Short mmCIF file of C-alpha atoms in Angstrom, two decimals:
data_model
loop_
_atom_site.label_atom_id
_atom_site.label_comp_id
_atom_site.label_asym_id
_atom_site.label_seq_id
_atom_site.Cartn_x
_atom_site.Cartn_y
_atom_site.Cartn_z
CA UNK A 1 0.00 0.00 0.00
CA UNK A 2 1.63 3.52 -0.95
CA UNK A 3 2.58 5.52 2.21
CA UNK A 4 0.81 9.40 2.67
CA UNK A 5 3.75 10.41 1.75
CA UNK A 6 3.42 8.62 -1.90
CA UNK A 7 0.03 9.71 -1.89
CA UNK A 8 0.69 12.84 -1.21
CA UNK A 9 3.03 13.59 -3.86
CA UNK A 10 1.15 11.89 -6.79
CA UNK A 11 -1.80 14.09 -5.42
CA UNK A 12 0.27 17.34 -6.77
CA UNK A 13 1.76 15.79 -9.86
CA UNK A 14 -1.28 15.10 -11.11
CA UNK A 15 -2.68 18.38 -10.07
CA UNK A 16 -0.44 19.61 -12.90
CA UNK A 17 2.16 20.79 -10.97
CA UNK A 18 5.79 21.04 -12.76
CA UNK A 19 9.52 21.25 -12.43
CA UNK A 20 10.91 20.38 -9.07
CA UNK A 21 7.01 19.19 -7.56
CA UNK A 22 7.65 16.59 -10.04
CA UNK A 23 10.87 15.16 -9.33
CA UNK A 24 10.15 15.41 -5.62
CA UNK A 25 6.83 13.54 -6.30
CA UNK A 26 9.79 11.02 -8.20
CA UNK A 27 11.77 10.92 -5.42
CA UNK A 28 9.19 10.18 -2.69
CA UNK A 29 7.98 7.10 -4.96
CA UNK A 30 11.19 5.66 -5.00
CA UNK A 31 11.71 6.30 -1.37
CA UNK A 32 8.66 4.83 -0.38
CA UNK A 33 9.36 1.86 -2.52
CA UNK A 34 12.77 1.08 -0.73
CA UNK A 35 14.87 1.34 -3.95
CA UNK A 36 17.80 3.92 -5.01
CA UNK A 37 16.82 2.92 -9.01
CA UNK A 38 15.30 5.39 -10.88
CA UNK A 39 12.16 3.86 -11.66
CA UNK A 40 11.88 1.24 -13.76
CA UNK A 41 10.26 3.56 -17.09
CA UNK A 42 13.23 5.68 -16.73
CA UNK A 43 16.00 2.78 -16.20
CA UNK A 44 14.74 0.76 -19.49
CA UNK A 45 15.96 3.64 -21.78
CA UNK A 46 18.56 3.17 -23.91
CA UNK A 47 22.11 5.48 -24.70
CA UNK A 48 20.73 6.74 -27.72
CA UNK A 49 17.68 7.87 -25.67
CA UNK A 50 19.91 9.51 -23.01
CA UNK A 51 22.00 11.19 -25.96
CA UNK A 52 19.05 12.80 -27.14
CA UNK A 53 18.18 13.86 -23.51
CA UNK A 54 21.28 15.53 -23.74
CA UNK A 55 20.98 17.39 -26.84
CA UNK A 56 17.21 18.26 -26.82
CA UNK A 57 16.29 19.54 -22.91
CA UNK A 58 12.50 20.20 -23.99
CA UNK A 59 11.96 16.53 -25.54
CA UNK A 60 13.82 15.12 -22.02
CA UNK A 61 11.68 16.56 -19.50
CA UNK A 62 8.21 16.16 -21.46
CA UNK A 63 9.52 12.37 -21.62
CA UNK A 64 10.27 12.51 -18.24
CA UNK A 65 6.93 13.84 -17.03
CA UNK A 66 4.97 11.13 -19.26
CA UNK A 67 6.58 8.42 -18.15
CA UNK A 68 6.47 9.41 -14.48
CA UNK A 69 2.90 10.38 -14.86
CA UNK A 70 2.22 6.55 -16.11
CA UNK A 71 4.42 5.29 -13.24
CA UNK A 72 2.02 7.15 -10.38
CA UNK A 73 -0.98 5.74 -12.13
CA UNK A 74 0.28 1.85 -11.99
CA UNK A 75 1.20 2.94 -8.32
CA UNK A 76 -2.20 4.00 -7.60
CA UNK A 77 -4.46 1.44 -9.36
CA UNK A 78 -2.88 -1.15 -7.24
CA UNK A 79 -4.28 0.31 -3.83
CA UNK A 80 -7.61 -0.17 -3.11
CA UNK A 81 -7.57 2.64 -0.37
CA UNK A 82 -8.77 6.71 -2.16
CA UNK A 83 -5.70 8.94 -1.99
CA UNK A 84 -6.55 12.44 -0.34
CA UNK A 85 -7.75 14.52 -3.04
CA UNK A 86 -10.12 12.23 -3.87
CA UNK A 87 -11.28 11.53 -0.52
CA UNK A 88 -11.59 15.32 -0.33
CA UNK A 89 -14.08 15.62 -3.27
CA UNK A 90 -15.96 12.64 -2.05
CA UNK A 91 -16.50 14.23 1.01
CA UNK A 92 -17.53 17.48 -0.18
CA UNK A 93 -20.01 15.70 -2.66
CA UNK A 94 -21.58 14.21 0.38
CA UNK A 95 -21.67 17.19 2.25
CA UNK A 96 -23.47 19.20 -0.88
CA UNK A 97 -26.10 16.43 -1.28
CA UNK A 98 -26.52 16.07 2.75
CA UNK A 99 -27.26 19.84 2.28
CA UNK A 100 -30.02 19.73 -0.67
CA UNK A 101 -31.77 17.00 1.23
CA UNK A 102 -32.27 18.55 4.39
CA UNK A 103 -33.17 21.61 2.75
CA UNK A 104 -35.55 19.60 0.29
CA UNK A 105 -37.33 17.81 3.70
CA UNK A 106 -37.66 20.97 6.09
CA UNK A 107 -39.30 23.77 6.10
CA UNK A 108 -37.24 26.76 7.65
CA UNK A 109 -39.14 29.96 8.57
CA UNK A 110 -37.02 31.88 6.31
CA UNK A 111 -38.25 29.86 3.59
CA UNK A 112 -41.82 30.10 4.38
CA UNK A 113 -41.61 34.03 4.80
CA UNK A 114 -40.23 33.91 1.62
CA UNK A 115 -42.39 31.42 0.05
CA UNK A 116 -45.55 33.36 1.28
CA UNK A 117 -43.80 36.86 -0.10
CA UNK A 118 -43.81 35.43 -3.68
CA UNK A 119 -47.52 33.97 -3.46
CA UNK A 120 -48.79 37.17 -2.20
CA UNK A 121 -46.56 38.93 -4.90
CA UNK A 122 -47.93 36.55 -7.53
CA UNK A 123 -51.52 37.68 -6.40
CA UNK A 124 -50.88 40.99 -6.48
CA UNK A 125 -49.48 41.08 -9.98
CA UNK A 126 -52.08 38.74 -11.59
CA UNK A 127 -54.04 40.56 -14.31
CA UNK A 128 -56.93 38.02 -13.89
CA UNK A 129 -57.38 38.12 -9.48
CA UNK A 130 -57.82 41.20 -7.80
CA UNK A 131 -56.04 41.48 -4.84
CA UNK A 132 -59.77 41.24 -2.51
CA UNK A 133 -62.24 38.81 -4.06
CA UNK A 134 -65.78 40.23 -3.56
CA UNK A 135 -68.14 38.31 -5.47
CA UNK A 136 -66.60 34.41 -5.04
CA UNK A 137 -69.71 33.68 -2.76
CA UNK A 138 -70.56 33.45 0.50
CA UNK A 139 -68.44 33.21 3.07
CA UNK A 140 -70.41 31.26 5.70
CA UNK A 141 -70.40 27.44 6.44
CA UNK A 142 -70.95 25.40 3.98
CA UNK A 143 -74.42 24.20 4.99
CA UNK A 144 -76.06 20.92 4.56
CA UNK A 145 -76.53 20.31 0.60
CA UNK A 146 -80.19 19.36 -0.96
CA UNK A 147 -80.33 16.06 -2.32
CA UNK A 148 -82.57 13.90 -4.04
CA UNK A 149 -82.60 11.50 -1.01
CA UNK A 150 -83.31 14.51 1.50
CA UNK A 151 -86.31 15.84 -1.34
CA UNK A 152 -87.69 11.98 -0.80
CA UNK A 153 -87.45 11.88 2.88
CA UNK A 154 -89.17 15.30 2.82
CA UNK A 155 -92.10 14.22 0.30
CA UNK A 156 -92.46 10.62 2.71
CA UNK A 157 -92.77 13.03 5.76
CA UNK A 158 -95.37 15.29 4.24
CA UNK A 159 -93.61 18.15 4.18
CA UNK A 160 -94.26 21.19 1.45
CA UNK A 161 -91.14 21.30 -1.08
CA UNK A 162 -90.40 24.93 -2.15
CA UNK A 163 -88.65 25.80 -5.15
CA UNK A 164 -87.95 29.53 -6.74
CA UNK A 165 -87.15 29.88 -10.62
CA UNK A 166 -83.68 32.24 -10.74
CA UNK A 167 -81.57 33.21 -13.16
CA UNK A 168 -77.95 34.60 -11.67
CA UNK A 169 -75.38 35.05 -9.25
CA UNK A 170 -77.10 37.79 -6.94
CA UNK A 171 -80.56 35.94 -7.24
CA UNK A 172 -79.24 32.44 -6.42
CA UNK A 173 -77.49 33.82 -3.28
CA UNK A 174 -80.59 35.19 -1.84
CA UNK A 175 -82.85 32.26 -2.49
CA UNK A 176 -80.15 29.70 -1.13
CA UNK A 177 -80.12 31.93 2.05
CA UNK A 178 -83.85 31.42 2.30
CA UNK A 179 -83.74 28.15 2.25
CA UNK A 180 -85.22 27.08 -0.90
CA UNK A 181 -85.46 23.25 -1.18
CA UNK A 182 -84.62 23.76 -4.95
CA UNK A 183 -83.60 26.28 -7.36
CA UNK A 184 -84.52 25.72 -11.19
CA UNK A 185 -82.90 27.81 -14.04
CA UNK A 186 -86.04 27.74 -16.10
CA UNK A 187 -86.05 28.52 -19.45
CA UNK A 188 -88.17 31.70 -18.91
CA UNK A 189 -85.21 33.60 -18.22
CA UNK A 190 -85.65 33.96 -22.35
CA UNK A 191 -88.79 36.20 -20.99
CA UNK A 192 -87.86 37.62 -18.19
CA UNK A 193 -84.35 38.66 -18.58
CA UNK A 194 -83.74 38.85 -22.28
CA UNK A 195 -87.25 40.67 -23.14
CA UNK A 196 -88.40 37.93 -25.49
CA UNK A 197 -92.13 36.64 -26.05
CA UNK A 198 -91.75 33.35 -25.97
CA UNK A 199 -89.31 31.18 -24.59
CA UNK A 200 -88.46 29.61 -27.34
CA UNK A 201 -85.21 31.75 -28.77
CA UNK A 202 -83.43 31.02 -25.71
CA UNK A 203 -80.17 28.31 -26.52
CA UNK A 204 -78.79 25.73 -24.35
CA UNK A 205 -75.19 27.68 -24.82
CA UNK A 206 -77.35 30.79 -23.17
CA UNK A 207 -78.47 28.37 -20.38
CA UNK A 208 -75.51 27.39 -19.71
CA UNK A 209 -74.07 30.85 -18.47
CA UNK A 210 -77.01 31.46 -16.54
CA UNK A 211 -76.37 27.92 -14.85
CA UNK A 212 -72.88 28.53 -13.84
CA UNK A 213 -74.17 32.09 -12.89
CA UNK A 214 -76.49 30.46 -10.22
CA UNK A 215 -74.24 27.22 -9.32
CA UNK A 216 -71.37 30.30 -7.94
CA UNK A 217 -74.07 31.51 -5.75
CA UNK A 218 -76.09 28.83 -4.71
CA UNK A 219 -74.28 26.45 -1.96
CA UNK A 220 -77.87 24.41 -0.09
CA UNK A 221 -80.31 24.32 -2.69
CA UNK A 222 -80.65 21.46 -5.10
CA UNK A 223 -80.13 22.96 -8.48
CA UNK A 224 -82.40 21.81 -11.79
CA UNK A 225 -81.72 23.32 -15.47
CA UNK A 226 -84.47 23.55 -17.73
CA UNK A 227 -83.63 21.88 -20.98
CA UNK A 228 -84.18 24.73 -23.92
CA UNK A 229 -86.12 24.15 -27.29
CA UNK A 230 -84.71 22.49 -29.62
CA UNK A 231 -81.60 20.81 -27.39
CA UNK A 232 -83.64 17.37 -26.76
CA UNK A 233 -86.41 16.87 -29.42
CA UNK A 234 -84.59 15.93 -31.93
CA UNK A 235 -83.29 12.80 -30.20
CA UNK A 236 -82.66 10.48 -27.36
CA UNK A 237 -78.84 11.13 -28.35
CA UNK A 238 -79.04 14.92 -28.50
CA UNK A 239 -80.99 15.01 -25.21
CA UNK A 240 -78.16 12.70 -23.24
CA UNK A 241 -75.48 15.42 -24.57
CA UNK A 242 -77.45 18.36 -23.63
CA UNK A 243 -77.70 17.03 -20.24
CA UNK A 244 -74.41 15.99 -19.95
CA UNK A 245 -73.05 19.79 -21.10
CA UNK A 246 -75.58 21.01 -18.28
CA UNK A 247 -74.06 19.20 -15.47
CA UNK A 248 -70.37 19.24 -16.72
CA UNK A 249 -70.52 22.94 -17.81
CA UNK A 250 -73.35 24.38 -15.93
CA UNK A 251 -73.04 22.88 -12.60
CA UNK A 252 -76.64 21.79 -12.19
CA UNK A 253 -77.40 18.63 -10.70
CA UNK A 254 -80.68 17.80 -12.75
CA UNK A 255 -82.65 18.68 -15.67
CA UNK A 256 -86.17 19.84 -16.17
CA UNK A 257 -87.78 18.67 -19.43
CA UNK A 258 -91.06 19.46 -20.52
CA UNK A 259 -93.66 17.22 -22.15
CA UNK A 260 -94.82 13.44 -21.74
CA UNK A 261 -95.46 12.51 -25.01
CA UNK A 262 -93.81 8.84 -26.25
CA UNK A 263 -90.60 10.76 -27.16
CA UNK A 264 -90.36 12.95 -24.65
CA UNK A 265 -90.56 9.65 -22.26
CA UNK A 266 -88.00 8.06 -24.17
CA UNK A 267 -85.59 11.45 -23.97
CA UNK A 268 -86.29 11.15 -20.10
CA UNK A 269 -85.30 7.63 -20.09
CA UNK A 270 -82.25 8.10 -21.92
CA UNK A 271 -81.21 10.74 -19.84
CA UNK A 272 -81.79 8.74 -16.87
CA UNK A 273 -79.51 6.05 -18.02
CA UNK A 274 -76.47 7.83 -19.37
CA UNK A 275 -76.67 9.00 -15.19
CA UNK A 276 -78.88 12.88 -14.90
CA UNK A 277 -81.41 13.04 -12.84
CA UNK A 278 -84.58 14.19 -14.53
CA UNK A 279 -87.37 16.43 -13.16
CA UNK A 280 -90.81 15.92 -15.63
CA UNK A 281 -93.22 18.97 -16.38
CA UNK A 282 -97.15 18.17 -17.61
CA UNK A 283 -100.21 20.80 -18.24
CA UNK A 284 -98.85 23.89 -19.64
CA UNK A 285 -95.89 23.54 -21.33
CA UNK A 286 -94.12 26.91 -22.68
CA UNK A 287 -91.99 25.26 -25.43
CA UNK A 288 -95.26 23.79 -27.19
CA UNK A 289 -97.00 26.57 -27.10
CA UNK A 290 -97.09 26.63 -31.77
CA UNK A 291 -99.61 23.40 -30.64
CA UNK A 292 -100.85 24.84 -27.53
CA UNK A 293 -101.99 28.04 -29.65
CA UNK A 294 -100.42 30.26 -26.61
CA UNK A 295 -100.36 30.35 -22.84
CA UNK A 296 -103.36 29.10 -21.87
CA UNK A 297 -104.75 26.51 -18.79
CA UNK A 298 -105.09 23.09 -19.51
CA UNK A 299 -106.80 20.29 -18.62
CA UNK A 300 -109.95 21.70 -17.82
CA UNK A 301 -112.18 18.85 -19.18
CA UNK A 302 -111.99 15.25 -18.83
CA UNK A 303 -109.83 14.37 -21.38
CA UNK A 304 -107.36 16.60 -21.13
CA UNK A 305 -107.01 15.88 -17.91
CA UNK A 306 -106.71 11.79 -18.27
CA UNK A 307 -103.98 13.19 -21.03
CA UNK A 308 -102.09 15.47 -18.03
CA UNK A 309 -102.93 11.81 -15.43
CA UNK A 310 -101.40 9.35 -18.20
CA UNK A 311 -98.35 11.89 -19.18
CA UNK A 312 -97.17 12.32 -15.42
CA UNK A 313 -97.63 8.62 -14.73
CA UNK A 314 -95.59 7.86 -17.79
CA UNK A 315 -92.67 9.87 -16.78
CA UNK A 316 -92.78 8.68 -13.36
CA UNK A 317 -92.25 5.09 -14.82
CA UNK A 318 -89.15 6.38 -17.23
CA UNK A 319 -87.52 7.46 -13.16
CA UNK A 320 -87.97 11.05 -13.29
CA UNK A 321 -87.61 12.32 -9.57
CA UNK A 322 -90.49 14.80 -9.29
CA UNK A 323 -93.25 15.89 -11.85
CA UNK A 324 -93.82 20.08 -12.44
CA UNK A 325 -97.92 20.76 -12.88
CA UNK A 326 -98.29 24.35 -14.28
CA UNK A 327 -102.01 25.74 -14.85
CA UNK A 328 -104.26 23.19 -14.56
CA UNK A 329 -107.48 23.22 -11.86
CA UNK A 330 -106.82 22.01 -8.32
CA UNK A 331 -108.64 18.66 -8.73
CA UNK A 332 -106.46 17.68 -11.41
CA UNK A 333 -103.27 18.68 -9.64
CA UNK A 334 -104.60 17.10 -6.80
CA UNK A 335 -105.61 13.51 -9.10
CA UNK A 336 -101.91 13.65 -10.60
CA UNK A 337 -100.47 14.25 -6.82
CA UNK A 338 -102.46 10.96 -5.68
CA UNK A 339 -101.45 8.69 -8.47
CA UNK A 340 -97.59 9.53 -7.99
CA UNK A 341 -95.52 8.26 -5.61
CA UNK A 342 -92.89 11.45 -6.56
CA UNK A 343 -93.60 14.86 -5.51
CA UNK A 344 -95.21 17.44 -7.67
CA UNK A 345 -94.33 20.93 -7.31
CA UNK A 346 -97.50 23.23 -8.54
CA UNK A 347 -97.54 26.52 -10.42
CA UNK A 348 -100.72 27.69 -10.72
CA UNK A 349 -102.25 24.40 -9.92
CA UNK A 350 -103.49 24.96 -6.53
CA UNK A 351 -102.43 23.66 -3.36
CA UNK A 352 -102.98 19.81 -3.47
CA UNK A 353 -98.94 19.39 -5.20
CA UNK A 354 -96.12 18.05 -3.19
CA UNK A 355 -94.68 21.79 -3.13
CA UNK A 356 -94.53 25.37 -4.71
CA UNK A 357 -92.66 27.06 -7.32
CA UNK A 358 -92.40 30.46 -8.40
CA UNK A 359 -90.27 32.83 -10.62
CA UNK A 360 -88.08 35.20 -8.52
CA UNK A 361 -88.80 38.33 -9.97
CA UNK A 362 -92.47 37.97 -9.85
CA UNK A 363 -92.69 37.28 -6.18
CA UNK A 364 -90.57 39.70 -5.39
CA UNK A 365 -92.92 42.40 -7.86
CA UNK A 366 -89.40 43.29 -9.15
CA UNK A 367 -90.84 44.29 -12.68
CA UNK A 368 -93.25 47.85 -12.61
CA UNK A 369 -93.19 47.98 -16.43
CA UNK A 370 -96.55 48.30 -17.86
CA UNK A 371 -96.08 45.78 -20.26
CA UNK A 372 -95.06 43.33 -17.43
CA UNK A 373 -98.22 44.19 -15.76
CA UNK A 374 -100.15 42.74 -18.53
CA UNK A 375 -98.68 39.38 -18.90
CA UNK A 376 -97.84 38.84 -14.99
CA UNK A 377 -99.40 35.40 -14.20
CA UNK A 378 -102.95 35.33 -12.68
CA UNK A 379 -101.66 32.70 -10.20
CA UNK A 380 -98.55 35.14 -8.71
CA UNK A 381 -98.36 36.30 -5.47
CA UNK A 382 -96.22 39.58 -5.08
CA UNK A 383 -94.88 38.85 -1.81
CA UNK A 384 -92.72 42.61 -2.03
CA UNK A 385 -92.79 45.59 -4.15
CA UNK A 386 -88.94 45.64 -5.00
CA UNK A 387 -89.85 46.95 -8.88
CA UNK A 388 -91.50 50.42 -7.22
CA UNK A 389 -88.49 50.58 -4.61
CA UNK A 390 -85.93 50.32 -7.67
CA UNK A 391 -87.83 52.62 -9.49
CA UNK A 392 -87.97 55.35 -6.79
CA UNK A 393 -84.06 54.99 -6.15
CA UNK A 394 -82.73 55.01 -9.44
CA UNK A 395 -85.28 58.66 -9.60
CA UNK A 396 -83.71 59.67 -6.85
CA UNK A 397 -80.25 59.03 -8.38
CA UNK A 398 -80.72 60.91 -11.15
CA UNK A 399 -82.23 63.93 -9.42
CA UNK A 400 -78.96 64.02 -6.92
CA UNK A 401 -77.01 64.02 -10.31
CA UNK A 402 -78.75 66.60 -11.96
CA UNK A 403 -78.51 68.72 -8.99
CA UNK A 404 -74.90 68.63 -8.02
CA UNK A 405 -75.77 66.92 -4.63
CA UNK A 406 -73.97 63.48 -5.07
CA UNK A 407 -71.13 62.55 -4.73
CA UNK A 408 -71.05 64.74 -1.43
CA UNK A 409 -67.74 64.79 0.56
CA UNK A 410 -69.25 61.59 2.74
CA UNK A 411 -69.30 59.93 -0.70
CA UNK A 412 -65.49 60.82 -1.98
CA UNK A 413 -63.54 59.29 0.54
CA UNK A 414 -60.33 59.53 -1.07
CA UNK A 415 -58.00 62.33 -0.34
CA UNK A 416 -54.87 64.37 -1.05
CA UNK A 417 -52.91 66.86 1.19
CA UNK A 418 -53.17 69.96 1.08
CA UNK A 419 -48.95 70.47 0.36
CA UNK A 420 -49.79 67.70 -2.41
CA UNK A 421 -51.95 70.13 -3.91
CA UNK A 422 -50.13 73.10 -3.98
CA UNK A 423 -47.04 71.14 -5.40
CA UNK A 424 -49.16 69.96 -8.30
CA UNK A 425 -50.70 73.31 -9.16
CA UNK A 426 -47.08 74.66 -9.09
CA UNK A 427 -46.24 72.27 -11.45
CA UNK A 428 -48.94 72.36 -13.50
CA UNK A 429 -48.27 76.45 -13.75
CA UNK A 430 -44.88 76.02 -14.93
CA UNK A 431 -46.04 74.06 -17.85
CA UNK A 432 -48.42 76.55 -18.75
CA UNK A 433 -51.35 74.98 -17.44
CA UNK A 434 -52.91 77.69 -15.28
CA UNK A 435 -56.67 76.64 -15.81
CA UNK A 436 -55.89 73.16 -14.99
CA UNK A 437 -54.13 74.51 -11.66
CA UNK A 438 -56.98 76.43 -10.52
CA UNK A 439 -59.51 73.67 -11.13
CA UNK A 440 -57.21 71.21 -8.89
CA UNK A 441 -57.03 74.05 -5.99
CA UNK A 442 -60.45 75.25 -6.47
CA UNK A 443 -61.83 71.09 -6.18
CA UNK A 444 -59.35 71.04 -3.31
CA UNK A 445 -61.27 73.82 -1.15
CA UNK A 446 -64.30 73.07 -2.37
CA UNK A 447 -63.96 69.48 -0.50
CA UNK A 448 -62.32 70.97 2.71
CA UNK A 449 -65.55 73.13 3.16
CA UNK A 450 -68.04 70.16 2.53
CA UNK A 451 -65.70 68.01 5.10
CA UNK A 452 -66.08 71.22 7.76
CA UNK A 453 -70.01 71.45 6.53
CA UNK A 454 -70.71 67.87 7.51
CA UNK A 455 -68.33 67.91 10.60
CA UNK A 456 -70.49 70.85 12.01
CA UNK A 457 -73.64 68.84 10.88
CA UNK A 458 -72.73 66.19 12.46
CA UNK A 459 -71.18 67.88 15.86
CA UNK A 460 -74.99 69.62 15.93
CA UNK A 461 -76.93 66.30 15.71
CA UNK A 462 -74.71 64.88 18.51
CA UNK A 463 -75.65 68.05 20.73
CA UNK A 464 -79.01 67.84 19.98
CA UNK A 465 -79.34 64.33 20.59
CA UNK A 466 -77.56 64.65 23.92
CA UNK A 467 -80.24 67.76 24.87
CA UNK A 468 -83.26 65.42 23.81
CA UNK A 469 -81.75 62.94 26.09
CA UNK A 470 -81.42 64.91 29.08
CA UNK A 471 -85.09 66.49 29.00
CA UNK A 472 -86.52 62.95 28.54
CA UNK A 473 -85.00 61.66 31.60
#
């Protein structure tokens, strides 16, 4: 085995060190190998090799330096023990990856501080996030979800289902804070959002926004999208992929379709079987109404109604989870009611159904158009007047606008000193902007004398509240 010594030399000969580190690295081999002999490279030259030593010095010592170089190398190959240098590197690879793998497995504060400074930087720079989300929903607990088992344990208890028809974000938030049982994206938004007749222009691609509207905003209430005309009766096929797109892309988790003819039972039970739950919908049915010859009751004789009896019985059969009766007499809803075993949710069909459903923007009287008037269903209770309260305040808005009274200074709550002010007028002045200038200063004052207006205003009320006080006690 070579002694440190050996190794130590061979570690700075092959380090590329020259001249006299060589031959002492020489000398320390042959030392350490207990012989006087040059080594044995240098000993098998011949005369004629030393002669041209002699004459040619740059040839000798490049000779000398291979063959010493090949020497080390035989020397070294035969221990099995690292020299230092690479023992050295060794170590300091282990230490490096020691390093990266503690570092990888821990989490040091620095780390996290910094690690939380970049995600709050990359929120703050992202064009699509602001840096407070407002309208991402409620923020309450998430409360106990609707589902099609608690809707059957309600029904077999006797209980009243409610459901409200809605049609966005703001909408869906109130009537999931009310408690609605469930929340249907009817078709009528066509009507009462988009101003059409009928609801027959309205697509399934329009649905579909007005679904994910109400799915961000609705967290409790069991959620049902009405199936447009046109997106199902063309085809069992056609009707499996428009209920597919209004689960996968609207969030829903049913679909309302209207109709119990043959093929509309045969839609249903497709439907069913590629895995939607289907709500059915007998008596007056919107999307017919080319047949139908307009909005108008139904089943008000005998045969109609066996027609409305046999429809909803048929449905039931294909699996649809609850039956919508809309404007048919009480009797009838009542007959359908007592030959299901599913609820039925009435609309305009008295008060015999399984439960209630109504449009949110008639029960809430939000429309005071004269038009709306007119066609506002018969069977609508206007539970508020929120369509005269609107009106009034958007008046009232205008008139404050007209007359210079809003914003006042309790409404512009954003402010700049005073020394900020007179530095930009200065600069606006010396770039020949004097008008500019005195419009800044003049705003400027204006605002400090509302401020001390409603200060004083405010300062009085206070007094006056503390006199009233006083003289009632």
């Amino acid at each position: 085995m070579p002694s440190p010594t050996m190794r130590h030399a061979c570690m700075k000969l092959l380090s590329g060190a020259r001249g006299a580190v060589e031959q002492a690295a020489v000398s320390a081999v042959s030392a350490a190998s207990g012989a006087t002999r040059p080594l044995e490279g240098i000993a098998s030259t011949t005369r004629h090799d030393v002669d041209d030593w002699q004459h040619h010095p740059q040839q000798q010592q490049q000779r000398q330096q291979q063959e010493q170089q090949q020497q080390l190398r035989r020397v070294f190959a035969s221990s099995s023990q690292p020299h230092p240098w690479q023992r050295e590197q060794q170590q300091q690879q282990h230490r490096q990856h020691h390093q990266r793998r503690t570092f990888a497995s821990s989490s040091h504060p620095w780390q996290h501080d910094h690690q939380q400074h970049q995600q709050q930087q990359s929120r703050a720079y992202a064009s699509s996030q602001p840096e407070s989300v407002v309208y991402s929903g409620p923020t309450a607990p998430v409360p106990r979800r609707v589902t099609l088992r608690s809707l059957r344990a309600k029904h077999e208890a006797g209980d009243p289902i409610t459901m409200v028809t809605a049609y966005d974000y703001p909408s869906a938030v109130h009537v999931d804070r009310a408690d609605i049982d469930i929340l249907l994206v009817g078709d009528s938004v066509a009507m009462v959002v988009h101003g059409h007749d009928t609801t027959l222009p309205i697509t399934l691609d329009d649905m579909l926004v007005h679904c994910r509207a109400v799915a961000r905003g609705a967290r409790r209430s069991f959620l049902v999208g009405d199936l447009p005309f046109g997106s199902y009766e063309t085809g069992a096929h056609d009707a499996v992929r428009s209920a597919v797109r209004m689960l996968k892309e609207g969030g829903m988790d049913a679909v309302k379709l209207e109709g119990g003819s043959p093929a509309r039972v045969e839609a249903a039970r497709a439907i069913l079987d590629a895995g939607v739950a289907v709500m059915g919908h007998v008596g007056l049915t919107p999307q017919s109404i080319s047949v139908l010859g307009g909005f108008r009751p139904q089943a008000q004789v005998a045969e109609e109604a066996m027609t409305v009896i046999d429809r909803a019985l048929a449905l039931q059969g294909a699996g649809c989870f609850a039956i919508v009766l809309e404007c048919v007499p009480g009797p009838i809803a009542a007959a359908v009611t007592a030959a299901l075993s599913i609820p039925t949710i009435g609309i305009g069909a008295g008060s015999a159904t399984s439960g209630q459903v109504l449009v949110y923007h008639d029960l809430l009287g939000m429309m005071s158009h004269p038009h709306h008037a007119k066609v506002s269903p018969k069977f609508c209770k206007q539970y508020a007047s929120v369509g005269t309260t609107i009106q009034a305040a958007l008046q009232q808005y205008r008139q404050e606008v007209a007359a210079k009274e809003f914003p006042s200074a309790q409404f512009s709550p954003y402010r700049i000193p005073e020394k900020e002010v007179e530095g930009l007028a200065r600069g606006l002045r010396a770039r020949g902007m004097p008008r500019v200038a005195d419009a800044v200063e003049a705003a400027a004052a204006d605002e400090a004398a509302q401020r001390a207006r409603d200060q004083e205003a405010k300062e009085h009320a206070a007094a006056k509240n503390i006199i009233n006080a006083s003289i009632s006690d």
